[in-house]
Amino acid sequence: MRTRPLKVALLGCGVVGSEVARIMTTHADDLTQRIGAPVELAGVAVRRPSKVREGVDPALITTDATALLKRGDIDIAIEVIGGIEPARTLINTAFEHGISVVSANKALLAQDGAALHAAAEQHGRDLYYEAAVAGAIPLVRPMRESLAGDKINRVMGIVNGTTNFILDKMDSTGAGYQEALDEATALGYAEADPTADVEGYDAAAKAAILAGIAFHTRVRLDDVYREGMTEVSAADFASAKRMGCTIKLLAILERAADGESVTARVHPAMIPLSHPLASVREAYNAVFVEAEAAGRLMFYGPGAGGAPTASAVLGDLVAVARNKLAEATGPGESAYTQLPVSPMGEVVTRYHISLDVADKPGVLAQVATTFAEHGVSIDTVRQQGKDGEASLVVVTHRAADAALSGTVEALRKLDTVRGVASIMRVEGE
């Protein structure tokens, strides 16, 4: 066993970073045995040096992350700063100085993953990022290593714990969106500004990373269709229950039937209660992977939080450290297929549309005709009326998003349609 330690620079020491430092200290002997050499926390770069960080030696604290990376003795850098800059510059600086990188930065990887992989390859270093997608859940490595000999056709999952907590509370208690969000905020699941979560930005970044791995093609954040969940209402959940469904914010990645393109999207959707994802409660994450040979696989667990995310970071640290001792590198970017990402308009799925209509004869026939004229086939219809007003719920067979959009625009022009109360996709069937 090598006695000279591998030196680690920790960039960022917030909720995740402090847990990484704690585990590196408390599990030092075990890590040494698993790696084949000691790992030593050699420096911790932070913005606010005066903040007390329990378990972190104050002598390791610095505000100059660049100098820490350039000092010449660092073997591995752990980046848990988040955001685009200065994280991007620091990761590139690490590669330039012969340092492998472990990152939890989903936003940066979704935006600039290709360039970062290229820089890692150019300098013969590792870039690992298990913690960027689903917290403690082993997902990135199984997809890019364990399933490397298989063909993944579809990935569908809950990849944001905050949104799942909110939707679960709306489902189980009948609470409205704002009430459920307030509870999530009080419990620490939602940030003071929850936009990144509830508008789907966080999930979209993770979707871009997973799509690239699953389909061996480059998928950027801008390629992912994104729709938030702030308009989901108690009435939507009532409709879902009548269909034997619940509502989840899903990341859905698919390979086209002809294999010539892929799609990547994030949006709320109704899923049958019989689907495994329907039972994912509270702030948990779960990802359902469909592969040709392996069949259907589901990965489940805590998707956020200091300790769970630190677990994924430390797993990557062990892998990268082993590679360092073997003078090797792990798998890099695989983008050989170069498949185009199809626009949302070409995505085919089922839809649940709730309309406010006049309660008079002929309305249903008029609505049905409009669907038929746009090539959208109706599966079921439910109508309720009272005092001259009525609600009409239409569930379609599978149809292209563009065709459904054209149908809805035409429905809005009918004098018997007062408004479109909600439109939601139906998945998982």
CSV table of N, CA, C and O in Angstrom, one decimal, residues 189-280:
chain,number,residue,atom,x,y,z
A,189,TYR,N,-37.0,21.9,2.6
A,189,TYR,CA,-37.0,21.2,1.3
A,189,TYR,C,-36.9,22.2,0.1
A,189,TYR,O,-36.4,21.9,-0.9
A,190,ALA,N,-37.5,23.4,0.3
A,190,ALA,CA,-37.6,24.4,-0.7
A,190,ALA,C,-36.8,25.6,-0.3
A,190,ALA,O,-36.8,26.0,0.9
A,191,GLU,N,-36.1,26.2,-1.3
A,191,GLU,CA,-35.3,27.4,-1.0
A,191,GLU,C,-36.3,28.6,-0.9
A,191,GLU,O,-37.4,28.5,-1.2
A,192,ALA,N,-35.7,29.7,-0.3
A,192,ALA,CA,-36.5,30.9,-0.2
A,192,ALA,C,-37.0,31.3,-1.6
A,192,ALA,O,-38.2,31.8,-1.7
A,193,ASP,N,-36.2,31.2,-2.6
A,193,ASP,CA,-36.7,31.4,-4.0
A,193,ASP,C,-36.7,30.0,-4.7
A,193,ASP,O,-35.6,29.4,-5.0
A,194,PRO,N,-37.8,29.4,-4.8
A,194,PRO,CA,-37.9,28.0,-5.3
A,194,PRO,C,-38.0,27.9,-6.8
A,194,PRO,O,-38.2,26.8,-7.3
A,195,THR,N,-37.7,28.9,-7.5
A,195,THR,CA,-37.9,29.0,-9.0
A,195,THR,C,-37.2,27.8,-9.7
A,195,THR,O,-37.8,27.1,-10.5
A,196,ALA,N,-35.9,27.6,-9.3
A,196,ALA,CA,-35.2,26.6,-10.0
A,196,ALA,C,-35.8,25.2,-9.9
A,196,ALA,O,-35.7,24.4,-10.9
A,197,ASP,N,-36.4,24.9,-8.8
A,197,ASP,CA,-37.1,23.7,-8.6
A,197,ASP,C,-38.5,23.6,-9.3
A,197,ASP,O,-38.7,22.7,-10.1
A,198,VAL,N,-39.4,24.5,-8.9
A,198,VAL,CA,-40.8,24.4,-9.3
A,198,VAL,C,-41.0,24.7,-10.7
A,198,VAL,O,-42.0,24.3,-11.3
A,199,GLU,N,-40.1,25.5,-11.4
A,199,GLU,CA,-40.2,25.8,-12.8
A,199,GLU,C,-39.4,24.8,-13.7
A,199,GLU,O,-39.3,24.9,-14.9
A,200,GLY,N,-38.8,23.8,-13.0
A,200,GLY,CA,-38.2,22.7,-13.7
A,200,GLY,C,-36.8,22.9,-14.2
A,200,GLY,O,-36.2,22.0,-14.9
A,201,TYR,N,-36.1,24.0,-13.8
A,201,TYR,CA,-34.8,24.2,-14.3
A,201,TYR,C,-33.8,23.2,-13.8
A,201,TYR,O,-32.9,22.7,-14.5
A,202,ASP,N,-33.9,22.9,-12.5
A,202,ASP,CA,-33.0,21.9,-11.9
A,202,ASP,C,-33.2,20.5,-12.5
A,202,ASP,O,-32.2,19.9,-12.9
A,203,ALA,N,-34.4,20.1,-12.7
A,203,ALA,CA,-34.7,18.8,-13.4
A,203,ALA,C,-34.2,18.8,-14.8
A,203,ALA,O,-33.7,17.8,-15.3
A,204,ALA,N,-34.4,19.9,-15.5
A,204,ALA,CA,-33.9,20.0,-16.9
A,204,ALA,C,-32.4,19.8,-17.0
A,204,ALA,O,-31.9,19.2,-18.0
A,205,ALA,N,-31.7,20.4,-16.1
A,205,ALA,CA,-30.2,20.2,-16.1
A,205,ALA,C,-29.8,18.8,-15.9
A,205,ALA,O,-29.0,18.2,-16.6
A,206,LYS,N,-30.5,18.1,-15.0
A,206,LYS,CA,-30.2,16.7,-14.8
A,206,LYS,C,-30.6,15.9,-16.0
A,206,LYS,O,-30.0,14.9,-16.3
A,207,ALA,N,-31.8,16.2,-16.6
A,207,ALA,CA,-32.2,15.5,-17.8
A,207,ALA,C,-31.2,15.6,-18.9
A,207,ALA,O,-31.0,14.6,-19.6
A,208,ALA,N,-30.6,16.8,-19.1
A,208,ALA,CA,-29.6,16.9,-20.2
A,208,ALA,C,-28.4,16.0,-19.9
A,208,ALA,O,-27.9,15.3,-20.9
A,209,ILE,N,-28.0,15.9,-18.7
A,209,ILE,CA,-26.8,15.0,-18.3
A,209,ILE,C,-27.2,13.6,-18.6
A,209,ILE,O,-26.4,12.8,-19.2
A,210,LEU,N,-28.3,13.2,-18.1
A,210,LEU,CA,-28.7,11.8,-18.3
A,210,LEU,C,-29.0,11.4,-19.7
A,210,LEU,O,-28.6,10.3,-20.2
A,211,ALA,N,-29.6,12.3,-20.5
A,211,ALA,CA,-29.8,12.0,-21.9
A,211,ALA,C,-28.5,11.8,-22.7
A,211,ALA,O,-28.4,10.9,-23.5
A,212,GLY,N,-27.5,12.6,-22.4
A,212,GLY,CA,-26.2,12.5,-23.0
A,212,GLY,C,-25.6,11.1,-22.7
A,212,GLY,O,-25.0,10.5,-23.6
A,213,ILE,N,-25.7,10.7,-21.5
A,213,ILE,CA,-25.1,9.4,-21.1
A,213,ILE,C,-25.9,8.2,-21.7
A,213,ILE,O,-25.4,7.3,-22.2
A,214,ALA,N,-27.3,8.3,-21.6
A,214,ALA,CA,-28.1,7.2,-22.1
A,214,ALA,C,-28.0,7.0,-23.6
A,214,ALA,O,-28.0,5.8,-24.0
A,215,PHE,N,-27.9,8.1,-24.3
A,215,PHE,CA,-28.0,7.9,-25.8
A,215,PHE,C,-26.7,8.2,-26.5
A,215,PHE,O,-26.7,8.2,-27.7
A,216,HIS,N,-25.6,8.4,-25.8
A,216,HIS,CA,-24.3,8.6,-26.3
A,216,HIS,C,-24.3,9.7,-27.4
A,216,HIS,O,-23.8,9.6,-28.5
A,217,THR,N,-24.9,10.8,-27.0
A,217,THR,CA,-25.0,12.0,-27.8
A,217,THR,C,-25.0,13.2,-27.0
A,217,THR,O,-25.2,13.2,-25.8
A,218,ARG,N,-24.7,14.3,-27.5
A,218,ARG,CA,-24.6,15.6,-26.8
A,218,ARG,C,-26.0,16.2,-26.6
A,218,ARG,O,-26.6,16.6,-27.7
A,219,VAL,N,-26.4,16.4,-25.4
A,219,VAL,CA,-27.7,17.1,-25.1
A,219,VAL,C,-27.4,18.2,-24.2
A,219,VAL,O,-26.9,17.9,-23.0
A,220,ARG,N,-27.6,19.4,-24.6
A,220,ARG,CA,-27.4,20.6,-23.7
A,220,ARG,C,-28.7,21.0,-23.1
A,220,ARG,O,-29.8,20.5,-23.4
A,221,LEU,N,-28.6,21.8,-22.1
A,221,LEU,CA,-29.7,22.3,-21.3
A,221,LEU,C,-30.8,22.9,-22.2
A,221,LEU,O,-32.0,22.7,-22.1
A,222,ASP,N,-30.3,23.7,-23.2
A,222,ASP,CA,-31.2,24.3,-24.2
A,222,ASP,C,-32.0,23.4,-25.0
A,222,ASP,O,-33.0,23.7,-25.6
A,223,ASP,N,-31.5,22.1,-25.1
A,223,ASP,CA,-32.2,21.1,-25.9
A,223,ASP,C,-33.4,20.5,-25.2
A,223,ASP,O,-34.2,19.8,-25.8
A,224,VAL,N,-33.5,20.7,-23.9
A,224,VAL,CA,-34.5,20.1,-23.0
A,224,VAL,C,-35.8,21.0,-22.9
A,224,VAL,O,-35.7,22.1,-22.5
A,225,TYR,N,-36.9,20.4,-23.3
A,225,TYR,CA,-38.2,21.1,-23.2
A,225,TYR,C,-38.5,21.1,-21.7
A,225,TYR,O,-38.4,20.1,-21.0
A,226,ARG,N,-38.9,22.3,-21.2
A,226,ARG,CA,-39.1,22.5,-19.8
A,226,ARG,C,-40.5,23.2,-19.5
A,226,ARG,O,-40.8,24.2,-20.1
A,227,GLU,N,-41.2,22.6,-18.6
A,227,GLU,CA,-42.5,23.2,-18.2
A,227,GLU,C,-42.6,23.0,-16.7
A,227,GLU,O,-42.4,21.9,-16.1
A,228,GLY,N,-42.9,24.1,-15.9
A,228,GLY,CA,-42.9,24.0,-14.5
A,228,GLY,C,-44.2,23.4,-14.0
A,228,GLY,O,-45.1,23.1,-14.8
A,229,MET,N,-44.4,23.4,-12.7
A,229,MET,CA,-45.6,22.8,-12.0
A,229,MET,C,-46.4,23.7,-11.2
A,229,MET,O,-47.3,23.3,-10.5
A,230,THR,N,-46.1,25.0,-11.4
A,230,THR,CA,-46.9,26.0,-10.5
A,230,THR,C,-48.3,26.1,-10.9
A,230,THR,O,-49.1,26.6,-10.0
A,231,GLU,N,-48.8,25.6,-12.0
A,231,GLU,CA,-50.2,25.7,-12.4
A,231,GLU,C,-50.9,24.4,-12.0
A,231,GLU,O,-52.1,24.4,-12.3
A,232,VAL,N,-50.3,23.4,-11.5
A,232,VAL,CA,-50.9,22.2,-11.1
A,232,VAL,C,-51.9,22.5,-9.9
A,232,VAL,O,-51.5,23.2,-8.9
A,233,SER,N,-53.1,22.1,-10.0
A,233,SER,CA,-54.1,22.5,-9.0
A,233,SER,C,-54.7,21.3,-8.3
A,233,SER,O,-54.5,20.1,-8.8
A,234,ALA,N,-55.5,21.5,-7.3
A,234,ALA,CA,-56.2,20.5,-6.6
A,234,ALA,C,-57.2,19.8,-7.5
A,234,ALA,O,-57.4,18.6,-7.4
A,235,ALA,N,-57.7,20.6,-8.4
A,235,ALA,CA,-58.7,20.0,-9.4
A,235,ALA,C,-58.0,19.0,-10.3
A,235,ALA,O,-58.6,18.0,-10.7
A,236,ASP,N,-56.7,19.3,-10.7
A,236,ASP,CA,-56.0,18.4,-11.5
A,236,ASP,C,-55.8,17.0,-10.8
A,236,ASP,O,-55.9,16.0,-11.4
A,237,PHE,N,-55.5,17.1,-9.5
A,237,PHE,CA,-55.3,15.9,-8.7
A,237,PHE,C,-56.6,15.1,-8.6
A,237,PHE,O,-56.7,13.9,-8.6
A,238,ALA,N,-57.7,15.9,-8.5
A,238,ALA,CA,-59.0,15.2,-8.4
A,238,ALA,C,-59.3,14.5,-9.7
A,238,ALA,O,-59.8,13.3,-9.7
A,239,SER,N,-59.0,15.1,-10.9
A,239,SER,CA,-59.2,14.4,-12.2
A,239,SER,C,-58.2,13.2,-12.3
A,239,SER,O,-58.6,12.2,-12.8
A,240,ALA,N,-57.0,13.4,-11.8
A,240,ALA,CA,-56.1,12.3,-11.9
A,240,ALA,C,-56.6,11.1,-11.1
A,240,ALA,O,-56.5,9.9,-11.5
A,241,LYS,N,-57.1,11.3,-9.9
A,241,LYS,CA,-57.6,10.2,-9.0
A,241,LYS,C,-58.8,9.5,-9.7
A,241,LYS,O,-58.9,8.3,-9.6
A,242,ARG,N,-59.6,10.3,-10.4
A,242,ARG,CA,-60.7,9.6,-11.1
A,242,ARG,C,-60.2,8.7,-12.2
A,242,ARG,O,-60.9,7.8,-12.6
A,243,MET,N,-59.0,9.0,-12.7
A,243,MET,CA,-58.4,8.1,-13.8
A,243,MET,C,-57.5,7.0,-13.2
A,243,MET,O,-56.9,6.3,-13.9
A,244,GLY,N,-57.4,7.0,-11.8
A,244,GLY,CA,-56.5,6.0,-11.2
A,244,GLY,C,-55.1,6.4,-11.4
A,244,GLY,O,-54.2,5.6,-11.5
A,245,CYS,N,-54.8,7.7,-11.3
A,245,CYS,CA,-53.5,8.3,-11.6
A,245,CYS,C,-53.1,9.2,-10.4
A,245,CYS,O,-53.9,9.6,-9.6
A,246,THR,N,-51.8,9.6,-10.4
A,246,THR,CA,-51.4,10.7,-9.6
A,246,THR,C,-50.5,11.6,-10.5
A,246,THR,O,-50.4,11.3,-11.7
A,247,ILE,N,-50.0,12.7,-10.0
A,247,ILE,CA,-49.2,13.7,-10.8
A,247,ILE,C,-47.8,13.8,-10.3
A,247,ILE,O,-47.6,14.0,-9.1
A,248,LYS,N,-46.9,13.7,-11.2
A,248,LYS,CA,-45.4,13.9,-10.8
A,248,LYS,C,-44.8,14.8,-11.8
A,248,LYS,O,-45.2,14.9,-13.0
A,249,LEU,N,-43.8,15.6,-11.4
A,249,LEU,CA,-42.9,16.3,-12.3
A,249,LEU,C,-41.9,15.3,-12.8
A,249,LEU,O,-41.0,14.9,-12.0
A,250,LEU,N,-41.9,15.0,-14.1
A,250,LEU,CA,-41.0,14.0,-14.6
A,250,LEU,C,-40.0,14.5,-15.6
A,250,LEU,O,-40.3,15.5,-16.4
A,251,ALA,N,-38.8,13.9,-15.6
A,251,ALA,CA,-37.9,14.1,-16.7
A,251,ALA,C,-38.0,12.8,-17.5
A,251,ALA,O,-37.9,11.7,-17.0
A,252,ILE,N,-38.3,13.1,-18.8
A,252,ILE,CA,-38.5,11.9,-19.8
A,252,ILE,C,-37.5,12.1,-21.0
A,252,ILE,O,-37.5,13.1,-21.7
A,253,LEU,N,-36.8,11.0,-21.2
A,253,LEU,CA,-35.8,11.0,-22.2
A,253,LEU,C,-36.0,9.8,-23.1
A,253,LEU,O,-36.1,8.7,-22.6
A,254,GLU,N,-36.2,10.0,-24.4
A,254,GLU,CA,-36.6,8.9,-25.2
A,254,GLU,C,-35.8,8.8,-26.5
A,254,GLU,O,-35.4,9.9,-27.1
A,255,ARG,N,-35.5,7.6,-27.0
A,255,ARG,CA,-34.9,7.4,-28.3
A,255,ARG,C,-36.1,7.1,-29.2
A,255,ARG,O,-37.0,6.4,-28.9
A,256,ALA,N,-36.1,7.8,-30.4
A,256,ALA,CA,-37.1,7.6,-31.4
A,256,ALA,C,-37.2,6.2,-31.8
A,256,ALA,O,-36.2,5.4,-31.8
A,257,ALA,N,-38.4,5.7,-32.2
A,257,ALA,CA,-38.6,4.4,-32.7
A,257,ALA,C,-37.7,3.9,-33.8
A,257,ALA,O,-37.2,2.8,-33.8
A,258,ASP,N,-37.3,4.9,-34.7
A,258,ASP,CA,-36.4,4.6,-35.8
A,258,ASP,C,-34.9,4.7,-35.4
A,258,ASP,O,-34.0,4.4,-36.2
A,259,GLY,N,-34.7,5.1,-34.1
A,259,GLY,CA,-33.4,5.3,-33.6
A,259,GLY,C,-32.6,6.4,-34.2
A,259,GLY,O,-31.4,6.6,-33.9
A,260,GLU,N,-33.2,7.3,-34.9
A,260,GLU,CA,-32.5,8.4,-35.6
A,260,GLU,C,-32.5,9.7,-34.9
A,260,GLU,O,-31.9,10.7,-35.3
A,261,SER,N,-33.2,9.8,-33.7
A,261,SER,CA,-33.2,11.0,-33.0
A,261,SER,C,-33.6,10.7,-31.5
A,261,SER,O,-34.0,9.6,-31.2
A,262,VAL,N,-33.5,11.7,-30.7
A,262,VAL,CA,-33.9,11.6,-29.3
A,262,VAL,C,-34.7,12.8,-28.8
A,262,VAL,O,-34.7,13.8,-29.5
A,263,THR,N,-35.4,12.6,-27.7
A,263,THR,CA,-36.2,13.8,-27.2
A,263,THR,C,-35.8,13.8,-25.7
A,263,THR,O,-35.5,12.8,-25.0
A,264,ALA,N,-35.9,15.1,-25.1
A,264,ALA,CA,-35.6,15.3,-23.7
A,264,ALA,C,-36.6,16.3,-23.2
A,264,ALA,O,-36.7,17.4,-23.8
A,265,ARG,N,-37.3,16.0,-22.2
A,265,ARG,CA,-38.4,17.0,-21.7
A,265,ARG,C,-38.6,16.8,-20.2
A,265,ARG,O,-38.3,15.7,-19.6
A,266,VAL,N,-39.0,17.9,-19.6
A,266,VAL,CA,-39.4,17.9,-18.2
A,266,VAL,C,-40.7,18.6,-18.1
A,266,VAL,O,-40.9,19.8,-18.5
A,267,HIS,N,-41.7,18.0,-17.4
A,267,HIS,CA,-43.0,18.6,-17.3
A,267,HIS,C,-43.8,17.8,-16.3
A,267,HIS,O,-43.5,16.6,-16.0
A,268,PRO,N,-44.9,18.4,-15.7
A,268,PRO,CA,-45.8,17.6,-14.9
A,268,PRO,C,-46.6,16.6,-15.8
A,268,PRO,O,-46.8,16.9,-17.0
A,269,ALA,N,-46.9,15.4,-15.2
A,269,ALA,CA,-47.6,14.4,-16.0
A,269,ALA,C,-48.4,13.5,-15.1
A,269,ALA,O,-48.0,13.3,-13.9
A,270,MET,N,-49.6,13.1,-15.6
A,270,MET,CA,-50.3,12.0,-14.8
A,270,MET,C,-49.7,10.7,-15.1
A,270,MET,O,-49.4,10.4,-16.3
A,271,ILE,N,-49.5,9.9,-14.1
A,271,ILE,CA,-49.1,8.5,-14.3
A,271,ILE,C,-50.0,7.6,-13.5
A,271,ILE,O,-50.5,7.9,-12.4
A,272,PRO,N,-50.2,6.4,-14.0
A,272,PRO,CA,-51.1,5.4,-13.3
A,272,PRO,C,-50.5,5.0,-11.9
A,272,PRO,O,-49.3,5.0,-11.7
A,273,LEU,N,-51.4,4.8,-11.0
A,273,LEU,CA,-51.0,4.4,-9.6
A,273,LEU,C,-50.3,3.1,-9.6
A,273,LEU,O,-49.5,2.8,-8.7
A,274,SER,N,-50.4,2.3,-10.7
A,274,SER,CA,-49.7,1.0,-10.8
A,274,SER,C,-48.3,1.2,-11.2
A,274,SER,O,-47.5,0.2,-11.1
A,275,HIS,N,-47.9,2.4,-11.7
A,275,HIS,CA,-46.5,2.6,-12.2
A,275,HIS,C,-45.6,2.7,-10.9
A,275,HIS,O,-46.0,3.4,-10.0
A,276,PRO,N,-44.4,2.1,-10.9
A,276,PRO,CA,-43.5,2.3,-9.8
A,276,PRO,C,-43.2,3.7,-9.3
A,276,PRO,O,-43.0,3.9,-8.1
A,277,LEU,N,-43.2,4.6,-10.3
A,277,LEU,CA,-42.9,6.0,-9.9
A,277,LEU,C,-44.0,6.7,-9.1
A,277,LEU,O,-43.8,7.6,-8.4
A,278,ALA,N,-45.2,6.1,-9.2
A,278,ALA,CA,-46.4,6.7,-8.5
A,278,ALA,C,-46.3,6.6,-7.0
A,278,ALA,O,-46.8,7.4,-6.3
A,279,SER,N,-45.5,5.6,-6.5
A,279,SER,CA,-45.4,5.4,-5.1
A,279,SER,C,-44.2,6.1,-4.5
A,279,SER,O,-43.9,5.9,-3.3
A,280,VAL,N,-43.5,6.9,-5.2
A,280,VAL,CA,-42.3,7.6,-4.7
A,280,VAL,C,-42.9,8.8,-3.9
A,280,VAL,O,-43.5,9.7,-4.5
